[in-house]
Amino acid sequence: MPFTHPPLKPFIPLIAAFAICTLTHAAPPSTSEEKGVRFEDRGSQVVLDNGIIAATINKTGANVASLKFKGTEMIAPATRGANIYFSMDGGADYRQPQGCVFSVKAQSPEMVDVACRRIWKDEPQAFDIEAHFVLCRGESGLYVYAILDHPAKYPATGYGEWRMVWRPPVETQDWICVDERRHWQMPDPADYQTAQKMGIKEIVKLTQGVRAGQYDCKYDFNASYHDIGCWGHVYAQRKLGAWMVCGGYDFFNDGPTKQDLNASAGLNHIYFGRNHYGGSNPHLAAGETWSKIYGPYLLYCNSADDVEAMWSDAKERVKKEKAQWPYPWLTGVPQYPPAGARGQVAGQLIIKDAQKPRLSAANAWVGVAQPEANGNWQYESKHYQYWTHADAEGRFTIPSVRPGSYILYAFTTGAVGEFSKREIAVGAGQTTQAGELVWNVPHKGRIVWEIGMPDRSAGEFAHGHDYFHGYGWERFPHEFPNPLEFTIGKSDPAKDWNYAQCGYGTDNLQPWKWRIHFNLDAAPQADATLVLSLASADSARIDVFANDESKAVSTVTPAVQGGDALLRESIHAKYGLEQVTIPAGKLHAGENVITLVEPNVKTMRSHVMYDYLSLEIP
């Protein structure tokens, strides 16, 4: 069965490998390191060894059986069935690449790149999977990438989950490092053995150890890969760190706000399909030719005197990897064109908002993507996306873009919605000048009041700082009344407006009314608009009342739904925007009350997370 990309080449020029494989050393070079990368074929396995890292690869299984850092094993004991592996989907559709054909793509003292290719036979996902493992001279980590191929003769297919899992050693004094809030000592193995099982199978309640009384769950650590860049575990007693490090992000789905699992108890994950929290997945039609590369990324190991030093080193490594992207050592792969065969997009974003004259494009996200017809970057996983932050003046350069036609998108804190411009053509070796892009933020009237800050997150509201703890919703009835009463000009959003509106109670859930009290100097002469910028909605609808709770003026079923962000301990899922017309006759001079109710309360899955609310009157 033919490949859909050229056959692997046995060698690459030494000079190309040397361009990347002489980065800073994690330790002074040893004698074996000075000899470069050693390749040993042991029949069913191969060993790649540069004197710092020694990786043993199972040829037919496309997995890492052993990863040693300076002689220390960085994978949990094999008795637990542990290795570093790829997998797709779950349940009856679960798949790991097996029965692979092994080959050597490149071999020199500077770098070895080996491949394990599984040709599709009868698996639920009609893709060929080709996994690559790359070791460079002097490096303190193993690079990994994978290529999915769907030749035209294959049937229609897709995938839900697509990831790599690394099980580092499980031992005492394990610290997890994800971000400034999720950065703590993990329970010891014995603490998990005595933990209390909960109704949600992924959550346990710890009864002993450093986190006694706390819940533990893999969803505690969900985060945007664009935001964190690396994640992992530090073993303080042995002064060792095990990290996932990303240099490029163009292969991830659904843009820079998309979050997913990363590190958790005994695990490092990297989710290429980022299927949790409403992730999209590619769907291929019968007769469609498609291929995509995921990675490369780095399985990084380090050592230092303390946890903070190792975490700081991993974050510095992210910067180094970004600076090298696209990696010059990866050649001869059509899905990964070199820097000279890519282009870039440059321009300046200018935001104009008559009601917020101080609003600027500083630090705005600007990106290019290729969504399906009538689609959006939030639901794009078939192709590649490229994003960057604008500078203080709104200027931006989006580097390393594959040639093609794109839609340019931009959004920023402080503005509802987003800007887009179609037909951005990118050519190889060229800079596409997008020019001045003026985003006139629309309004349907004068902003009378607003709650929150538009940033696609509910993080500025109550519990926005500790949303990542299991069963947090059990606290809501003890902290907030039903109805929740919020008075414009008096109430504090950080204390008085919860990050999630859901069912009220613990056993017998009731609809939870949220009332917004405000004053108007005069009765409106025209219909008002209630702007509901939503950070998340799942199985939800919103009944809107104005000064009369016996009859809703509108019932909103958010167009963007799903993701299970409340139960899965996140602060957002997919962003949505709804605008509700409030008839002029429903409002009057003096005190007014708008009431919001989410009536679907069969389970705690049903919820709304508000990003921002405002009332606009012409």
PDB file of C-alpha atoms in Angstrom, residues 25-38 48-56 66-74 135-142 299-303:
ATOM      1  CA  HIS A  25      23.532  21.180  26.959  1.00  0.00           C
ATOM      2  CA  ALA A  26      21.649  20.149  30.076  1.00  0.00           C
ATOM      3  CA  ALA A  27      24.985  18.996  31.506  1.00  0.00           C
ATOM      4  CA  PRO A  28      28.666  19.191  30.562  1.00  0.00           C
ATOM      5  CA  PRO A  29      29.341  16.795  27.682  1.00  0.00           C
ATOM      6  CA  SER A  30      30.569  13.346  28.633  1.00  0.00           C
ATOM      7  CA  THR A  31      32.838  11.130  26.591  1.00  0.00           C
ATOM      8  CA  SER A  32      29.888   9.230  25.131  1.00  0.00           C
ATOM      9  CA  GLU A  33      28.095  12.478  24.362  1.00  0.00           C
ATOM     10  CA  GLU A  34      31.075  13.788  22.435  1.00  0.00           C
ATOM     11  CA  LYS A  35      30.765  10.758  20.153  1.00  0.00           C
ATOM     12  CA  GLY A  36      27.309  11.907  19.069  1.00  0.00           C
ATOM     13  CA  VAL A  37      24.105   9.906  18.842  1.00  0.00           C
ATOM     14  CA  ARG A  38      24.469   6.135  18.933  1.00  0.00           C
ATOM     15  CA  LEU A  48      18.958   5.847  20.604  1.00  0.00           C
ATOM     16  CA  ASP A  49      21.636   7.134  22.990  1.00  0.00           C
ATOM     17  CA  ASN A  50      23.441  10.486  23.103  1.00  0.00           C
ATOM     18  CA  GLY A  51      25.082  10.098  26.498  1.00  0.00           C
ATOM     19  CA  ILE A  52      22.339  12.077  28.252  1.00  0.00           C
ATOM     20  CA  ILE A  53      19.181  10.436  26.952  1.00  0.00           C
ATOM     21  CA  ALA A  54      18.866   6.752  26.097  1.00  0.00           C
ATOM     22  CA  ALA A  55      15.534   5.850  24.488  1.00  0.00           C
ATOM     23  CA  THR A  56      14.437   2.296  23.722  1.00  0.00           C
ATOM     24  CA  SER A  66      12.491   2.978  28.246  1.00  0.00           C
ATOM     25  CA  LEU A  67      13.592   6.594  28.549  1.00  0.00           C
ATOM     26  CA  LYS A  68      16.702   7.036  30.659  1.00  0.00           C
ATOM     27  CA  PHE A  69      18.063  10.407  31.681  1.00  0.00           C
ATOM     28  CA  LYS A  70      21.685  10.232  32.825  1.00  0.00           C
ATOM     29  CA  GLY A  71      21.106   6.553  33.573  1.00  0.00           C
ATOM     30  CA  THR A  72      17.858   7.013  35.525  1.00  0.00           C
ATOM     31  CA  GLU A  73      14.661   5.484  34.184  1.00  0.00           C
ATOM     32  CA  MET A  74      11.997   8.153  33.526  1.00  0.00           C
ATOM     33  CA  LEU A 135      17.353  12.174  19.280  1.00  0.00           C
ATOM     34  CA  CYS A 136      19.942  14.897  18.731  1.00  0.00           C
ATOM     35  CA  ARG A 137      23.492  15.284  19.971  1.00  0.00           C
ATOM     36  CA  GLY A 138      23.711  16.924  23.388  1.00  0.00           C
ATOM     37  CA  GLU A 139      19.950  17.121  23.912  1.00  0.00           C
ATOM     38  CA  SER A 140      18.238  16.413  27.209  1.00  0.00           C
ATOM     39  CA  GLY A 141      15.082  15.150  25.573  1.00  0.00           C
ATOM     40  CA  LEU A 142      13.506  13.059  22.848  1.00  0.00           C
ATOM     41  CA  LEU A 299       9.870  14.886  25.949  1.00  0.00           C
ATOM     42  CA  TYR A 300      12.262  16.844  28.115  1.00  0.00           C
ATOM     43  CA  CYS A 301      14.209  15.754  31.195  1.00  0.00           C
ATOM     44  CA  ASN A 302      16.195  17.968  33.514  1.00  0.00           C
ATOM     45  CA  SER A 303      17.867  18.126  36.889  1.00  0.00           C
TER      46      SER A 303
END
